[in-house]
Tab-separated table of N, CA, C and O in Angstrom:
chain	number	residue	atom	x	y	z
U	451	GLY	N	111.335	84.241	146.210
U	451	GLY	CA	112.322	84.641	146.338
U	451	GLY	C	112.659	85.797	147.096
U	451	GLY	O	111.381	86.531	147.155
U	452	SER	N	113.692	86.327	147.537
U	452	SER	CA	113.970	87.324	148.164
U	452	SER	C	114.269	88.463	147.372
U	452	SER	O	114.611	88.218	145.869
U	453	MET	N	113.759	89.574	147.715
U	453	MET	CA	113.881	90.923	147.058
U	453	MET	C	115.209	91.709	147.542
U	453	MET	O	115.254	92.765	147.880
U	454	GLU	N	116.332	90.731	147.306
U	454	GLU	CA	117.706	91.456	147.733
U	454	GLU	C	118.786	91.338	146.579
U	454	GLU	O	118.685	90.237	145.779
U	455	GLY	N	119.530	92.284	145.789
U	455	GLY	CA	120.381	92.280	144.900
U	455	GLY	C	119.968	92.356	143.537
U	455	GLY	O	120.377	91.796	142.661
U	456	LYS	N	118.620	92.765	143.430
U	456	LYS	CA	117.959	92.677	142.213
U	456	LYS	C	118.296	93.963	141.379
U	456	LYS	O	118.513	95.176	142.101
U	457	LYS	N	118.045	94.064	140.205
U	457	LYS	CA	117.796	95.452	139.348
U	457	LYS	C	116.242	95.775	139.248
U	457	LYS	O	115.526	94.826	138.651
U	458	ILE	N	115.828	96.704	139.870
U	458	ILE	CA	114.205	96.955	139.729
U	458	ILE	C	114.057	98.504	139.278
U	458	ILE	O	114.742	99.264	139.405
U	459	LEU	N	113.088	98.408	138.232
U	459	LEU	CA	112.659	99.639	137.780
U	459	LEU	C	111.042	100.036	138.181
U	459	LEU	O	110.246	99.106	138.526
U	460	VAL	N	111.236	101.135	138.916
U	460	VAL	CA	109.869	101.530	139.417
U	460	VAL	C	109.282	102.825	138.403
U	460	VAL	O	110.023	103.768	138.406
U	461	THR	N	108.410	102.334	138.070
U	461	THR	CA	107.672	103.621	137.134
U	461	THR	C	106.794	104.394	138.264
U	461	THR	O	105.979	103.820	139.129
U	462	GLY	N	106.779	105.730	138.055
U	462	GLY	CA	105.631	106.567	138.480
U	462	GLY	C	106.572	106.771	139.925
U	462	GLY	O	105.903	107.051	141.175
U	463	ALA	N	107.997	106.901	140.051
U	463	ALA	CA	108.542	106.921	141.299
U	463	ALA	C	108.540	108.157	142.067
U	463	ALA	O	109.063	108.311	143.222
U	464	SER	N	107.821	109.415	141.378
U	464	SER	CA	107.764	110.400	142.017
U	464	SER	C	106.266	110.515	142.632
U	464	SER	O	106.032	111.537	143.468
U	465	GLY	N	105.407	109.486	142.374
U	465	GLY	CA	104.036	109.662	143.113
U	465	GLY	C	104.184	108.853	144.751
U	465	GLY	O	105.428	108.270	144.865
U	466	PHE	N	103.306	109.122	145.366
U	466	PHE	CA	103.373	108.730	146.820
U	466	PHE	C	103.528	107.192	146.970
U	466	PHE	O	104.634	106.768	147.743
U	467	VAL	N	102.801	106.169	146.255
U	467	VAL	CA	103.369	104.871	146.425
U	467	VAL	C	104.736	104.634	145.699
U	467	VAL	O	105.545	103.858	146.333
U	468	GLY	N	104.991	105.222	144.472
U	468	GLY	CA	105.929	104.771	143.683
U	468	GLY	C	107.498	105.073	144.583
U	468	GLY	O	108.600	104.350	144.623
U	469	CYS	N	107.327	106.365	145.155
U	469	CYS	CA	108.538	106.933	146.060
U	469	CYS	C	108.985	106.252	147.153
U	469	CYS	O	109.736	105.676	147.444
U	470	ALA	N	107.679	105.762	147.712
U	470	ALA	CA	108.003	104.946	149.110
U	470	ALA	C	108.503	103.465	148.867
U	470	ALA	O	109.227	102.940	149.451
U	471	LEU	N	108.144	103.101	147.601
U	471	LEU	CA	108.151	101.554	147.133
U	471	LEU	C	109.835	101.924	146.804
U	471	LEU	O	110.735	100.709	146.966
U	472	ALA	N	110.421	102.759	145.992
U	472	ALA	CA	111.728	102.739	145.782
U	472	ALA	C	112.492	103.253	146.758
U	472	ALA	O	113.554	102.659	146.755
U	473	LEU	N	112.056	103.816	147.760
U	473	LEU	CA	112.872	104.091	148.756
U	473	LEU	C	113.088	102.916	149.711
U	473	LEU	O	114.247	102.788	150.015
U	474	ASP	N	112.057	102.211	149.732
U	474	ASP	CA	112.283	100.844	150.712
U	474	ASP	C	113.085	99.881	149.883
U	474	ASP	O	114.103	99.180	150.266
U	475	LEU	N	112.929	99.833	148.606
U	475	LEU	CA	113.638	98.656	147.534
U	475	LEU	C	114.960	99.112	147.561
U	475	LEU	O	115.768	98.069	147.380
U	476	CYS	N	115.591	100.419	147.515
U	476	CYS	CA	116.753	100.570	147.208
U	476	CYS	C	117.909	100.294	148.372
U	476	CYS	O	118.975	100.415	148.129
U	477	LYS	N	117.039	100.141	149.413
U	477	LYS	CA	118.024	99.558	150.754
U	477	LYS	C	118.995	98.401	150.309
U	477	LYS	O	119.934	98.220	150.877
U	478	HIS	N	118.295	97.291	149.609
U	478	HIS	CA	119.082	96.187	149.185
U	478	HIS	C	119.107	95.641	147.961
U	478	HIS	O	119.303	94.697	147.317
U	479	ASN	N	118.816	96.603	146.877
U	479	ASN	CA	118.536	96.293	145.392
U	479	ASN	C	119.161	97.643	144.893
U	479	ASN	O	119.281	98.872	145.223
U	480	GLU	N	119.357	97.459	143.524
U	480	GLU	CA	119.888	98.416	142.537
U	480	GLU	C	118.527	98.989	141.789
U	480	GLU	O	117.833	98.317	141.092
U	481	VAL	N	118.164	100.140	142.342
U	481	VAL	CA	116.713	100.665	142.017
U	481	VAL	C	116.845	101.635	141.028
U	481	VAL	O	117.408	102.853	141.025
U	482	TYR	N	116.004	101.739	139.935
U	482	TYR	CA	115.726	102.937	138.806
U	482	TYR	C	114.338	103.497	138.790
U	482	TYR	O	113.520	102.634	138.944
U	483	GLY	N	114.229	104.655	139.143
U	483	GLY	CA	112.964	105.350	139.284
U	483	GLY	C	112.568	106.042	137.989
U	483	GLY	O	113.227	106.729	137.642
U	484	LEU	N	111.511	105.944	137.436
U	484	LEU	CA	111.110	106.463	136.107
U	484	LEU	C	109.980	107.330	136.547
U	484	LEU	O	108.987	106.784	137.028
U	485	ALA	N	110.050	108.523	136.161
U	485	ALA	CA	109.023	109.556	136.288
U	485	ALA	C	109.185	110.876	135.662
U	485	ALA	O	110.113	111.125	135.136
U	486	ARG	N	108.142	111.726	135.596
U	486	ARG	CA	108.227	112.978	135.136
U	486	ARG	C	108.986	113.990	136.193
U	486	ARG	O	109.807	114.937	135.544
U	487	PHE	N	108.742	113.789	137.201
U	487	PHE	CA	109.524	114.490	138.318
U	487	PHE	C	109.372	115.861	138.420
U	487	PHE	O	109.977	116.636	138.186
U	488	GLY	N	107.804	116.352	138.452
U	488	GLY	CA	107.754	117.732	138.397
U	488	GLY	C	107.922	118.458	139.688
U	488	GLY	O	108.281	119.440	139.509
U	489	ASP	N	108.342	117.671	140.554
U	489	ASP	CA	108.794	118.307	141.897
U	489	ASP	C	110.355	117.911	141.792
U	489	ASP	O	110.525	116.432	142.229
U	490	ALA	N	111.121	118.692	141.906
U	490	ALA	CA	112.636	118.284	142.018
U	490	ALA	C	112.773	117.793	143.422
U	490	ALA	O	113.829	116.851	143.204
U	491	ARG	N	112.548	118.107	144.049
U	491	ARG	CA	112.595	117.747	145.611
U	491	ARG	C	112.587	116.180	145.943
U	491	ARG	O	113.339	115.676	146.364
U	492	VAL	N	111.545	115.596	144.886
U	492	VAL	CA	111.239	114.081	145.246
U	492	VAL	C	112.525	113.255	144.360
U	492	VAL	O	113.043	112.483	144.900
U	493	LYS	N	112.710	113.804	143.121
U	493	LYS	CA	113.933	113.530	142.529
U	493	LYS	C	115.287	113.520	143.462
U	493	LYS	O	115.845	112.571	143.597
U	494	GLN	N	115.680	114.611	144.056
U	494	GLN	CA	116.587	114.839	144.996
U	494	GLN	C	116.752	113.807	146.090
U	494	GLN	O	117.705	113.141	146.479
U	495	GLN	N	115.526	113.546	146.618
U	495	GLN	CA	115.456	112.759	147.755
U	495	GLN	C	115.522	111.091	147.384
U	495	GLN	O	116.407	110.606	148.205
U	496	LEU	N	115.017	110.800	146.048
U	496	LEU	CA	115.203	109.546	145.856
U	496	LEU	C	116.832	109.237	145.272
U	496	LEU	O	117.429	108.016	145.803
U	497	GLN	N	117.440	110.421	144.598
U	497	GLN	CA	118.929	109.986	144.414
U	497	GLN	C	119.649	110.236	145.620
U	497	GLN	O	120.556	109.380	145.565
U	498	LYS	N	119.415	110.791	146.482
U	498	LYS	CA	120.210	110.813	147.845
U	498	LYS	C	120.104	109.689	148.517
U	498	LYS	O	121.127	109.100	149.109
U	499	ALA	N	118.993	108.795	148.575
U	499	ALA	CA	118.968	107.385	148.941
U	499	ALA	C	119.366	106.556	147.987
U	499	ALA	O	119.747	105.093	148.378
U	500	GLY	N	119.772	106.697	146.818
U	500	GLY	CA	120.583	105.887	146.161
U	500	GLY	C	119.867	105.036	144.972
U	500	GLY	O	120.138	104.372	144.298
U	501	VAL	N	118.340	105.642	144.509
U	501	VAL	CA	117.870	105.347	143.530
U	501	VAL	C	118.561	106.334	142.310
U	501	VAL	O	118.840	107.516	142.304
U	502	THR	N	118.650	105.765	141.015
U	502	THR	CA	119.048	106.230	139.810
U	502	THR	C	117.396	106.690	139.046
U	502	THR	O	116.697	106.075	139.008
U	503	ALA	N	117.623	108.049	139.186
U	503	ALA	CA	116.255	108.945	138.652
U	503	ALA	C	116.333	108.925	137.161
U	503	ALA	O	117.273	109.347	136.688
U	504	ILE	N	115.297	108.396	136.324
U	504	ILE	CA	115.398	108.688	135.101
U	504	ILE	C	114.169	109.548	134.830
U	504	ILE	O	113.016	109.175	134.897
U	505	GLN	N	114.513	110.711	134.285
U	505	GLN	CA	113.258	111.766	134.097
U	505	GLN	C	112.724	111.652	132.498
U	505	GLN	O	113.626	112.216	131.773
U	506	LYS	N	111.379	111.005	132.569
U	506	LYS	CA	110.928	110.959	131.226
U	506	LYS	C	109.300	110.995	131.363
U	506	LYS	O	108.913	110.797	132.489
U	507	ASP	N	108.708	111.789	130.643
U	507	ASP	CA	107.335	111.909	130.407
U	507	ASP	C	106.934	110.591	129.047
U	507	ASP	O	106.928	110.962	127.902
U	508	VAL	N	106.717	109.376	129.703
U	508	VAL	CA	106.315	108.269	128.441
U	508	VAL	C	105.227	108.733	127.549
U	508	VAL	O	105.144	108.021	126.559
U	509	TYR	N	104.319	109.698	128.059
U	509	TYR	CA	103.385	109.941	127.268
U	509	TYR	C	103.525	110.727	126.257
U	509	TYR	O	103.042	110.919	124.980
U	510	ARG	N	104.378	111.917	126.624
U	510	ARG	CA	105.174	112.898	125.660
U	510	ARG	C	106.314	112.520	125.240
U	510	ARG	O	106.455	113.045	123.611
U	511	ASP	N	107.165	111.847	125.633
U	511	ASP	CA	108.660	111.773	125.060
U	511	ASP	C	108.866	110.474	124.333
U	511	ASP	O	108.188	109.392	124.822
U	512	LYS	N	109.774	110.268	123.588
U	512	LYS	CA	110.098	109.143	122.881
U	512	LYS	C	111.018	108.437	124.156
U	512	LYS	O	111.659	108.875	124.639
U	513	LEU	N	110.931	107.242	124.133
U	513	LEU	CA	111.749	106.379	125.089
U	513	LEU	C	113.296	106.320	124.809
U	513	LEU	O	114.051	106.316	125.655
U	514	ILE	N	113.653	106.237	123.418
U	514	ILE	CA	114.962	106.111	123.066
U	514	ILE	C	115.191	107.483	122.404
U	514	ILE	O	114.524	108.059	121.535
């Protein structure tokens, strides 16, 4: 099937591969990017492109 019109969660969205993946997928999908976002510039870049950024450290934080 095609990857268009889907809801997609990209974990590690602030990393090199995760960021590139989220930026590409958000062109035709609803993308959520989960990461610690130690670099606020990456978070801003993703949000500007249309990715919904979710800032979480799944190792240290509770998910709910």
